Amino acid sequence: MQAHMALGSTNANHGSTCSVRASFERQLTISELKTEERNQKLSRYRKKKSKRNFGRKIKESLSRQSAEGPRETKSYKAKESRSKLPYNHISGSRSFAAAMSLIKSKNDGQAPSFPEFYKETHYQKKKKVWVNEKAQDTYEQLVNKTTEQSQSEVTSPMNEFEISIEVLGRRPGYLKGYGIHLRGSSSTRSLAKSAERDAEVVALKETVAVQAEQIASQAEQIASQAEQIASQAEQMNAQAEQMNAQAQKTAELEALVHQLFARSQPAASGGSRDFSSR
């Protein structure tokens, strides 16, 4: 009878120990869930705070720009004035030399004939209209003159620069239609040669400028990618820290459960011995 009672007491103590362990495991699970929920709330709060800070920075930047005044005002007025210039071509504020360089870059470095270049800068393709009747008449003259000079009976044909000077007229120190500034010389032939040299210089300058823009654009892309990589690294480090912190807390809770479980065993076995001795 006493043996049966001792066995029942041992089973009861064992069941109590299991219930204690199960209780701590439930507490551990609840604690982990609370930690995860707290981390999610903290992440949402940081995102909201980041958005608020971004909006505040934009407002501060705009207020600084409005407070600085003179330089920004002059820049805006200059831009507005440029937009109102009565251009008789479609290149806007872009020079003819820059327009020529752009067309060449689109055509694999091949320059168009002067009549075609004139059309590119004076004919609106979307609307299918010339900027004015004079531009259309000038284009037709250029085409006719170019065709005339290409005939076999012409012993000393004019080049495109000479045709430009004859059709568009002269302007001291400037070659119309090309946007090239000239120096010295008064004869048509010498002006054409000077224009040809200057055109080569302008083309080289434009090529260098385009390459410089490409290099600057690539540098910006590299800098942007570097920032993205740094941001991703920071996020990964933050996640790793969170995981380490959670792992440490989990280990501490498991150690506490084992300690309590170990303490409860001697007490349970001692109680069974006392009961059996009675």
PDB file of C-alpha atoms in Angstrom:
ATOM      1  CA  MET A   1       0.000   0.000   0.000  1.00  0.00           C
ATOM      2  CA  GLN A   2       2.767   2.396   0.961  1.00  0.00           C
ATOM      3  CA  ALA A   3       4.627   1.522  -2.259  1.00  0.00           C
ATOM      4  CA  HIS A   4       1.537   2.405  -4.300  1.00  0.00           C
ATOM      5  CA  MET A   5       1.201   5.704  -2.460  1.00  0.00           C
ATOM      6  CA  ALA A   6       4.895   6.532  -3.031  1.00  0.00           C
ATOM      7  CA  LEU A   7       4.554   5.728  -6.710  1.00  0.00           C
ATOM      8  CA  GLY A   8       1.513   7.995  -6.982  1.00  0.00           C
ATOM      9  CA  SER A   9       3.384  10.810  -5.231  1.00  0.00           C
ATOM     10  CA  THR A  10       6.318  10.427  -7.643  1.00  0.00           C
ATOM     11  CA  ASN A  11       3.993  10.550 -10.632  1.00  0.00           C
ATOM     12  CA  ALA A  12       2.324  13.644  -9.233  1.00  0.00           C
ATOM     13  CA  ASN A  13       5.661  15.378  -8.711  1.00  0.00           C
ATOM     14  CA  HIS A  14       6.748  14.412 -12.216  1.00  0.00           C
ATOM     15  CA  GLY A  15       3.504  15.776 -13.615  1.00  0.00           C
ATOM     16  CA  SER A  16       4.013  19.003 -11.651  1.00  0.00           C
ATOM     17  CA  THR A  17       7.524  19.330 -13.056  1.00  0.00           C
ATOM     18  CA  CYS A  18       6.260  18.811 -16.593  1.00  0.00           C
ATOM     19  CA  SER A  19       3.558  21.394 -16.076  1.00  0.00           C
ATOM     20  CA  VAL A  20       6.159  23.874 -14.793  1.00  0.00           C
ATOM     21  CA  ARG A  21       8.317  23.241 -17.823  1.00  0.00           C
ATOM     22  CA  ALA A  22       5.345  23.550 -20.175  1.00  0.00           C
ATOM     23  CA  SER A  23       4.355  26.788 -18.457  1.00  0.00           C
ATOM     24  CA  PHE A  24       7.809  28.253 -18.962  1.00  0.00           C
ATOM     25  CA  GLU A  25       7.855  27.120 -22.578  1.00  0.00           C
ATOM     26  CA  ARG A  26       4.528  28.890 -23.123  1.00  0.00           C
ATOM     27  CA  GLN A  27       5.926  31.996 -21.452  1.00  0.00           C
ATOM     28  CA  LEU A  28       8.992  31.724 -23.684  1.00  0.00           C
ATOM     29  CA  THR A  29       6.806  31.529 -26.804  1.00  0.00           C
ATOM     30  CA  ILE A  30       4.683  34.464 -25.638  1.00  0.00           C
ATOM     31  CA  SER A  31       7.834  36.457 -24.897  1.00  0.00           C
ATOM     32  CA  GLU A  32       9.196  35.762 -28.392  1.00  0.00           C
ATOM     33  CA  LEU A  33       5.900  36.829 -29.964  1.00  0.00           C
ATOM     34  CA  LYS A  34       5.865  40.024 -27.927  1.00  0.00           C
ATOM     35  CA  THR A  35       9.465  40.732 -28.926  1.00  0.00           C
ATOM     36  CA  GLU A  36       8.652  40.223 -32.615  1.00  0.00           C
ATOM     37  CA  GLU A  37       5.552  42.425 -32.326  1.00  0.00           C
ATOM     38  CA  ARG A  38       7.583  45.111 -30.556  1.00  0.00           C
ATOM     39  CA  ASN A  39      10.233  44.998 -33.298  1.00  0.00           C
ATOM     40  CA  GLN A  40       7.558  45.346 -35.992  1.00  0.00           C
ATOM     41  CA  LYS A  41       6.020  48.343 -34.234  1.00  0.00           C
ATOM     42  CA  LEU A  42       9.458  49.887 -33.851  1.00  0.00           C
ATOM     43  CA  SER A  43      10.166  49.341 -37.570  1.00  0.00           C
ATOM     44  CA  ARG A  44       6.861  50.981 -38.555  1.00  0.00           C
ATOM     45  CA  TYR A  45       7.581  53.899 -36.240  1.00  0.00           C
ATOM     46  CA  ARG A  46      11.037  54.401 -37.762  1.00  0.00           C
ATOM     47  CA  LYS A  47       9.594  54.379 -41.288  1.00  0.00           C
ATOM     48  CA  LYS A  48       6.980  56.991 -40.353  1.00  0.00           C
ATOM     49  CA  LYS A  49       9.631  59.085 -38.649  1.00  0.00           C
ATOM     50  CA  SER A  50      11.871  58.830 -41.722  1.00  0.00           C
ATOM     51  CA  LYS A  51       9.027  60.041 -43.973  1.00  0.00           C
ATOM     52  CA  ARG A  52       8.314  62.951 -41.633  1.00  0.00           C
ATOM     53  CA  ASN A  53      11.986  63.902 -41.578  1.00  0.00           C
ATOM     54  CA  PHE A  54      12.143  63.721 -45.393  1.00  0.00           C
ATOM     55  CA  GLY A  55       9.147  66.041 -45.710  1.00  0.00           C
ATOM     56  CA  ARG A  56      10.637  68.406 -43.153  1.00  0.00           C
ATOM     57  CA  LYS A  57      13.942  68.535 -45.054  1.00  0.00           C
ATOM     58  CA  ILE A  58      12.116  69.399 -48.279  1.00  0.00           C
ATOM     59  CA  LYS A  59      10.233  72.214 -46.553  1.00  0.00           C
ATOM     60  CA  GLU A  60      13.449  73.529 -45.021  1.00  0.00           C
ATOM     61  CA  SER A  61      15.179  73.420 -48.419  1.00  0.00           C
ATOM     62  CA  LEU A  62      12.319  75.323 -50.053  1.00  0.00           C
ATOM     63  CA  SER A  63      12.279  77.898 -47.269  1.00  0.00           C
ATOM     64  CA  ARG A  64      16.048  78.378 -47.613  1.00  0.00           C
ATOM     65  CA  GLN A  65      15.708  78.867 -51.351  1.00  0.00           C
ATOM     66  CA  SER A  66      12.995  81.471 -50.878  1.00  0.00           C
ATOM     67  CA  ALA A  67      15.052  83.209 -48.187  1.00  0.00           C
ATOM     68  CA  GLU A  68      18.260  83.283 -50.241  1.00  0.00           C
ATOM     69  CA  GLY A  69      16.526  85.247 -52.962  1.00  0.00           C
ATOM     70  CA  PRO A  70      18.805  87.200 -55.314  1.00  0.00           C
ATOM     71  CA  ARG A  71      20.781  84.439 -57.032  1.00  0.00           C
ATOM     72  CA  GLU A  72      17.776  82.148 -57.440  1.00  0.00           C
ATOM     73  CA  THR A  73      15.586  85.038 -58.601  1.00  0.00           C
ATOM     74  CA  LYS A  74      18.106  86.080 -61.239  1.00  0.00           C
ATOM     75  CA  SER A  75      18.442  82.491 -62.436  1.00  0.00           C
ATOM     76  CA  TYR A  76      14.674  82.131 -62.759  1.00  0.00           C
ATOM     77  CA  LYS A  77      14.350  85.444 -64.602  1.00  0.00           C
ATOM     78  CA  ALA A  78      17.179  84.512 -66.968  1.00  0.00           C
ATOM     79  CA  LYS A  79      15.518  81.179 -67.721  1.00  0.00           C
ATOM     80  CA  GLU A  80      12.186  82.892 -68.310  1.00  0.00           C
ATOM     81  CA  SER A  81      13.808  85.452 -70.603  1.00  0.00           C
ATOM     82  CA  ARG A  82      15.521  82.723 -72.627  1.00  0.00           C
ATOM     83  CA  SER A  83      12.203  80.954 -73.081  1.00  0.00           C
ATOM     84  CA  LYS A  84      10.732  84.110 -74.665  1.00  0.00           C
ATOM     85  CA  LEU A  85      13.473  84.646 -77.258  1.00  0.00           C
ATOM     86  CA  PRO A  86      11.990  84.811 -80.784  1.00  0.00           C
ATOM     87  CA  TYR A  87      14.047  82.024 -82.388  1.00  0.00           C
ATOM     88  CA  ASN A  88      13.636  81.530 -86.144  1.00  0.00           C
ATOM     89  CA  HIS A  89      14.738  77.899 -85.818  1.00  0.00           C
ATOM     90  CA  ILE A  90      13.734  74.908 -83.697  1.00  0.00           C
ATOM     91  CA  SER A  91      17.022  74.397 -81.835  1.00  0.00           C
ATOM     92  CA  GLY A  92      16.002  76.796 -79.074  1.00  0.00           C
ATOM     93  CA  SER A  93      18.932  77.891 -76.939  1.00  0.00           C
ATOM     94  CA  ARG A  94      21.105  75.056 -78.325  1.00  0.00           C
ATOM     95  CA  SER A  95      23.779  76.303 -80.714  1.00  0.00           C
ATOM     96  CA  PHE A  96      23.968  75.042 -84.296  1.00  0.00           C
ATOM     97  CA  ALA A  97      27.315  73.451 -83.479  1.00  0.00           C
ATOM     98  CA  ALA A  98      25.718  71.539 -80.599  1.00  0.00           C
ATOM     99  CA  ALA A  99      22.789  70.550 -82.830  1.00  0.00           C
ATOM    100  CA  MET A 100      25.204  69.254 -85.478  1.00  0.00           C
ATOM    101  CA  SER A 101      27.097  67.245 -82.845  1.00  0.00           C
ATOM    102  CA  LEU A 102      23.827  65.748 -81.584  1.00  0.00           C
ATOM    103  CA  ILE A 103      22.731  64.728 -85.082  1.00  0.00           C
ATOM    104  CA  LYS A 104      26.130  63.158 -85.758  1.00  0.00           C
ATOM    105  CA  SER A 105      25.946  61.152 -82.526  1.00  0.00           C
ATOM    106  CA  LYS A 106      22.562  59.774 -83.605  1.00  0.00           C
ATOM    107  CA  ASN A 107      23.893  58.880 -87.070  1.00  0.00           C
ATOM    108  CA  ASP A 108      26.992  56.981 -85.911  1.00  0.00           C
ATOM    109  CA  GLY A 109      29.245  60.008 -86.410  1.00  0.00           C
ATOM    110  CA  GLN A 110      28.000  60.723 -89.937  1.00  0.00           C
ATOM    111  CA  ALA A 111      27.356  64.432 -90.546  1.00  0.00           C
ATOM    112  CA  PRO A 112      24.330  65.362 -92.694  1.00  0.00           C
ATOM    113  CA  SER A 113      24.641  67.539 -95.783  1.00  0.00           C
ATOM    114  CA  PHE A 114      24.191  71.241 -95.132  1.00  0.00           C
ATOM    115  CA  PRO A 115      20.715  71.410 -96.765  1.00  0.00           C
ATOM    116  CA  GLU A 116      19.542  68.491 -94.609  1.00  0.00           C
ATOM    117  CA  PHE A 117      21.074  70.048 -91.505  1.00  0.00           C
ATOM    118  CA  TYR A 118      19.295  73.307 -92.309  1.00  0.00           C
ATOM    119  CA  LYS A 119      16.033  71.380 -92.580  1.00  0.00           C
ATOM    120  CA  GLU A 120      16.692  69.616 -89.261  1.00  0.00           C
ATOM    121  CA  THR A 121      16.986  72.996 -87.533  1.00  0.00           C
ATOM    122  CA  HIS A 122      14.153  74.825 -89.319  1.00  0.00           C
ATOM    123  CA  TYR A 123      11.450  72.218 -89.986  1.00  0.00           C
ATOM    124  CA  GLN A 124       9.028  70.935 -87.321  1.00  0.00           C
ATOM    125  CA  LYS A 125       8.545  67.243 -88.026  1.00  0.00           C
ATOM    126  CA  LYS A 126       5.617  66.700 -85.672  1.00  0.00           C
ATOM    127  CA  LYS A 127       3.610  69.605 -87.063  1.00  0.00           C
ATOM    128  CA  LYS A 128       5.069  69.132 -90.560  1.00  0.00           C
ATOM    129  CA  VAL A 129       5.585  72.869 -91.057  1.00  0.00           C
ATOM    130  CA  TRP A 130       8.543  75.212 -91.533  1.00  0.00           C
ATOM    131  CA  VAL A 131       9.248  77.902 -88.955  1.00  0.00           C
ATOM    132  CA  ASN A 132       8.399  80.443 -91.670  1.00  0.00           C
ATOM    133  CA  GLU A 133       8.158  80.774 -95.446  1.00  0.00           C
ATOM    134  CA  LYS A 134      11.631  82.270 -95.702  1.00  0.00           C
ATOM    135  CA  ALA A 135      13.168  79.142 -94.145  1.00  0.00           C
ATOM    136  CA  GLN A 136      11.405  76.935 -96.689  1.00  0.00           C
ATOM    137  CA  ASP A 137      12.556  79.148 -99.562  1.00  0.00           C
ATOM    138  CA  THR A 138      16.136  79.118 -98.231  1.00  0.00           C
ATOM    139  CA  TYR A 139      16.108  75.320 -98.013  1.00  0.00           C
ATOM    140  CA  GLU A 140      14.955  75.028-101.615  1.00  0.00           C
ATOM    141  CA  GLN A 141      17.734  77.392-102.724  1.00  0.00           C
ATOM    142  CA  LEU A 142      20.312  75.325-100.831  1.00  0.00           C
ATOM    143  CA  VAL A 143      19.091  72.103-102.452  1.00  0.00           C
ATOM    144  CA  ASN A 144      19.109  73.639-105.918  1.00  0.00           C
ATOM    145  CA  LYS A 145      22.560  75.156-105.444  1.00  0.00           C
ATOM    146  CA  THR A 146      23.983  71.897-104.125  1.00  0.00           C
ATOM    147  CA  THR A 147      22.517  69.996-107.079  1.00  0.00           C
ATOM    148  CA  GLU A 148      23.880  72.586-109.490  1.00  0.00           C
ATOM    149  CA  GLN A 149      27.392  72.382-108.046  1.00  0.00           C
ATOM    150  CA  SER A 150      27.393  68.587-108.257  1.00  0.00           C
ATOM    151  CA  GLN A 151      27.012  68.588-112.047  1.00  0.00           C
ATOM    152  CA  SER A 152      29.913  67.227-114.074  1.00  0.00           C
ATOM    153  CA  GLU A 153      30.299  70.378-116.178  1.00  0.00           C
ATOM    154  CA  VAL A 154      31.192  72.429-113.095  1.00  0.00           C
ATOM    155  CA  THR A 155      35.001  72.509-113.092  1.00  0.00           C
ATOM    156  CA  SER A 156      35.492  74.074-109.653  1.00  0.00           C
ATOM    157  CA  PRO A 157      32.459  73.174-107.534  1.00  0.00           C
ATOM    158  CA  MET A 158      31.667  75.102-104.372  1.00  0.00           C
ATOM    159  CA  ASN A 159      31.814  73.298-101.075  1.00  0.00           C
ATOM    160  CA  GLU A 160      29.023  73.461 -98.487  1.00  0.00           C
ATOM    161  CA  PHE A 161      30.546  76.418 -96.654  1.00  0.00           C
ATOM    162  CA  GLU A 162      30.729  78.448 -99.861  1.00  0.00           C
ATOM    163  CA  ILE A 163      27.152  77.504-100.730  1.00  0.00           C
ATOM    164  CA  SER A 164      26.091  78.600 -97.245  1.00  0.00           C
ATOM    165  CA  ILE A 165      27.766  81.991 -97.693  1.00  0.00           C
ATOM    166  CA  GLU A 166      26.234  82.529-101.141  1.00  0.00           C
ATOM    167  CA  VAL A 167      22.670  81.533-100.201  1.00  0.00           C
ATOM    168  CA  LEU A 168      22.430  82.769 -96.606  1.00  0.00           C
ATOM    169  CA  GLY A 169      24.657  85.781 -97.077  1.00  0.00           C
ATOM    170  CA  ARG A 170      27.655  87.112 -95.214  1.00  0.00           C
ATOM    171  CA  ARG A 171      27.884  88.331 -91.683  1.00  0.00           C
ATOM    172  CA  PRO A 172      31.171  89.714 -90.348  1.00  0.00           C
ATOM    173  CA  GLY A 173      32.959  87.108 -88.248  1.00  0.00           C
ATOM    174  CA  TYR A 174      30.120  84.601 -88.423  1.00  0.00           C
ATOM    175  CA  LEU A 175      29.070  81.757 -90.731  1.00  0.00           C
ATOM    176  CA  LYS A 176      25.282  81.632 -90.982  1.00  0.00           C
ATOM    177  CA  GLY A 177      23.606  78.264 -90.686  1.00  0.00           C
ATOM    178  CA  TYR A 178      26.560  76.728 -88.843  1.00  0.00           C
ATOM    179  CA  GLY A 179      26.864  79.019 -85.858  1.00  0.00           C
ATOM    180  CA  ILE A 180      30.643  79.254 -86.356  1.00  0.00           C
ATOM    181  CA  HIS A 181      32.575  82.418 -85.517  1.00  0.00           C
ATOM    182  CA  LEU A 182      35.286  83.313 -88.060  1.00  0.00           C
ATOM    183  CA  ARG A 183      38.449  85.370 -87.861  1.00  0.00           C
ATOM    184  CA  GLY A 184      39.977  87.499 -90.659  1.00  0.00           C
ATOM    185  CA  SER A 185      39.772  86.808 -94.416  1.00  0.00           C
ATOM    186  CA  SER A 186      37.397  88.552 -96.754  1.00  0.00           C
ATOM    187  CA  SER A 187      37.148  86.287 -99.802  1.00  0.00           C
ATOM    188  CA  THR A 188      34.498  83.596-100.021  1.00  0.00           C
ATOM    189  CA  ARG A 189      37.068  80.855-100.593  1.00  0.00           C
ATOM    190  CA  SER A 190      39.178  81.861 -97.599  1.00  0.00           C
ATOM    191  CA  LEU A 191      36.081  82.228 -95.426  1.00  0.00           C
ATOM    192  CA  ALA A 192      35.035  78.719 -96.402  1.00  0.00           C
ATOM    193  CA  LYS A 193      38.441  77.296 -95.501  1.00  0.00           C
ATOM    194  CA  SER A 194      38.410  79.121 -92.181  1.00  0.00           C
ATOM    195  CA  ALA A 195      34.911  77.835 -91.526  1.00  0.00           C
ATOM    196  CA  GLU A 196      36.003  74.294 -92.264  1.00  0.00           C
ATOM    197  CA  ARG A 197      38.841  74.522 -89.760  1.00  0.00           C
ATOM    198  CA  ASP A 198      36.599  76.097 -87.143  1.00  0.00           C
ATOM    199  CA  ALA A 199      33.957  73.436 -87.758  1.00  0.00           C
ATOM    200  CA  GLU A 200      36.489  70.733 -86.957  1.00  0.00           C
ATOM    201  CA  VAL A 201      37.465  72.539 -83.760  1.00  0.00           C
ATOM    202  CA  VAL A 202      33.830  72.952 -82.751  1.00  0.00           C
ATOM    203  CA  ALA A 203      33.141  69.286 -83.484  1.00  0.00           C
ATOM    204  CA  LEU A 204      36.057  68.237 -81.292  1.00  0.00           C
ATOM    205  CA  LYS A 205      34.899  70.518 -78.492  1.00  0.00           C
ATOM    206  CA  GLU A 206      31.385  69.142 -78.732  1.00  0.00           C
ATOM    207  CA  THR A 207      32.722  65.585 -78.661  1.00  0.00           C
ATOM    208  CA  VAL A 208      34.738  66.356 -75.544  1.00  0.00           C
ATOM    209  CA  ALA A 209      31.694  67.978 -73.939  1.00  0.00           C
ATOM    210  CA  VAL A 210      29.498  64.959 -74.704  1.00  0.00           C
ATOM    211  CA  GLN A 211      32.115  62.590 -73.299  1.00  0.00           C
ATOM    212  CA  ALA A 212      32.432  64.739 -70.186  1.00  0.00           C
ATOM    213  CA  GLU A 213      28.661  64.558 -69.683  1.00  0.00           C
ATOM    214  CA  GLN A 214      28.730  60.790 -70.106  1.00  0.00           C
ATOM    215  CA  ILE A 215      31.548  60.461 -67.578  1.00  0.00           C
ATOM    216  CA  ALA A 216      29.681  62.686 -65.116  1.00  0.00           C
ATOM    217  CA  SER A 217      26.517  60.621 -65.595  1.00  0.00           C
ATOM    218  CA  GLN A 218      28.421  57.377 -65.013  1.00  0.00           C
ATOM    219  CA  ALA A 219      30.014  58.855 -61.892  1.00  0.00           C
ATOM    220  CA  GLU A 220      26.558  59.760 -60.570  1.00  0.00           C
ATOM    221  CA  GLN A 221      25.297  56.241 -61.257  1.00  0.00           C
ATOM    222  CA  ILE A 222      28.287  54.717 -59.463  1.00  0.00           C
ATOM    223  CA  ALA A 223      27.767  57.028 -56.489  1.00  0.00           C
ATOM    224  CA  SER A 224      24.076  56.125 -56.373  1.00  0.00           C
ATOM    225  CA  GLN A 225      24.867  52.403 -56.486  1.00  0.00           C
ATOM    226  CA  ALA A 226      27.436  52.849 -53.716  1.00  0.00           C
ATOM    227  CA  GLU A 227      24.807  54.570 -51.558  1.00  0.00           C
ATOM    228  CA  GLN A 228      22.345  51.746 -52.196  1.00  0.00           C
ATOM    229  CA  ILE A 229      24.942  49.128 -51.267  1.00  0.00           C
ATOM    230  CA  ALA A 230      25.817  51.024 -48.083  1.00  0.00           C
ATOM    231  CA  SER A 231      22.129  51.301 -47.178  1.00  0.00           C
ATOM    232  CA  GLN A 232      21.600  47.572 -47.753  1.00  0.00           C
ATOM    233  CA  ALA A 233      24.653  46.790 -45.626  1.00  0.00           C
ATOM    234  CA  GLU A 234      23.255  48.915 -42.791  1.00  0.00           C
ATOM    235  CA  GLN A 235      19.913  47.123 -43.002  1.00  0.00           C
ATOM    236  CA  MET A 236      21.608  43.724 -42.951  1.00  0.00           C
ATOM    237  CA  ASN A 237      23.708  44.732 -39.937  1.00  0.00           C
ATOM    238  CA  ALA A 238      20.601  45.948 -38.120  1.00  0.00           C
ATOM    239  CA  GLN A 239      18.782  42.680 -38.866  1.00  0.00           C
ATOM    240  CA  ALA A 240      21.790  40.677 -37.700  1.00  0.00           C
ATOM    241  CA  GLU A 241      21.874  42.643 -34.437  1.00  0.00           C
ATOM    242  CA  GLN A 242      18.171  41.999 -33.890  1.00  0.00           C
ATOM    243  CA  MET A 243      18.600  38.284 -34.548  1.00  0.00           C
ATOM    244  CA  ASN A 244      21.565  38.103 -32.168  1.00  0.00           C
ATOM    245  CA  ALA A 245      19.595  39.921 -29.477  1.00  0.00           C
ATOM    246  CA  GLN A 246      16.638  37.562 -29.891  1.00  0.00           C
ATOM    247  CA  ALA A 247      18.922  34.529 -29.836  1.00  0.00           C
ATOM    248  CA  GLN A 248      20.560  35.781 -26.647  1.00  0.00           C
ATOM    249  CA  LYS A 249      17.193  36.321 -24.964  1.00  0.00           C
ATOM    250  CA  THR A 250      16.038  32.877 -26.067  1.00  0.00           C
ATOM    251  CA  ALA A 251      19.200  31.300 -24.657  1.00  0.00           C
ATOM    252  CA  GLU A 252      18.740  33.139 -21.354  1.00  0.00           C
ATOM    253  CA  LEU A 253      15.134  31.986 -21.060  1.00  0.00           C
ATOM    254  CA  GLU A 254      16.090  28.391 -21.874  1.00  0.00           C
ATOM    255  CA  ALA A 255      18.826  28.512 -19.241  1.00  0.00           C
ATOM    256  CA  LEU A 256      16.310  29.813 -16.710  1.00  0.00           C
ATOM    257  CA  VAL A 257      13.887  27.005 -17.556  1.00  0.00           C
ATOM    258  CA  HIS A 258      16.627  24.395 -17.102  1.00  0.00           C
ATOM    259  CA  GLN A 259      17.653  25.906 -13.760  1.00  0.00           C
ATOM    260  CA  LEU A 260      14.102  25.881 -12.437  1.00  0.00           C
ATOM    261  CA  PHE A 261      13.582  22.362 -13.712  1.00  0.00           C
ATOM    262  CA  ALA A 262      16.795  21.190 -12.041  1.00  0.00           C
ATOM    263  CA  ARG A 263      15.820  22.835  -8.745  1.00  0.00           C
ATOM    264  CA  SER A 264      12.398  21.231  -8.750  1.00  0.00           C
ATOM    265  CA  GLN A 265      13.721  17.645  -9.104  1.00  0.00           C
ATOM    266  CA  PRO A 266      15.547  17.262  -5.695  1.00  0.00           C
ATOM    267  CA  ALA A 267      12.591  18.718  -3.868  1.00  0.00           C
ATOM    268  CA  ALA A 268      10.235  16.305  -5.571  1.00  0.00           C
ATOM    269  CA  SER A 269      12.409  13.223  -4.862  1.00  0.00           C
ATOM    270  CA  GLY A 270      12.981  14.295  -1.248  1.00  0.00           C
ATOM    271  CA  GLY A 271       9.286  14.671  -0.667  1.00  0.00           C
ATOM    272  CA  SER A 272       8.634  11.153  -1.932  1.00  0.00           C
ATOM    273  CA  ARG A 273      11.267   9.666   0.415  1.00  0.00           C
ATOM    274  CA  ASP A 274       9.794  11.423   3.444  1.00  0.00           C
ATOM    275  CA  PHE A 275       6.346  10.219   2.575  1.00  0.00           C
ATOM    276  CA  SER A 276       7.477   6.609   2.089  1.00  0.00           C
ATOM    277  CA  SER A 277       9.376   6.568   5.396  1.00  0.00           C
ATOM    278  CA  ARG A 278       6.250   7.503   7.213  1.00  0.00           C
TER     279      ARG A 278
END
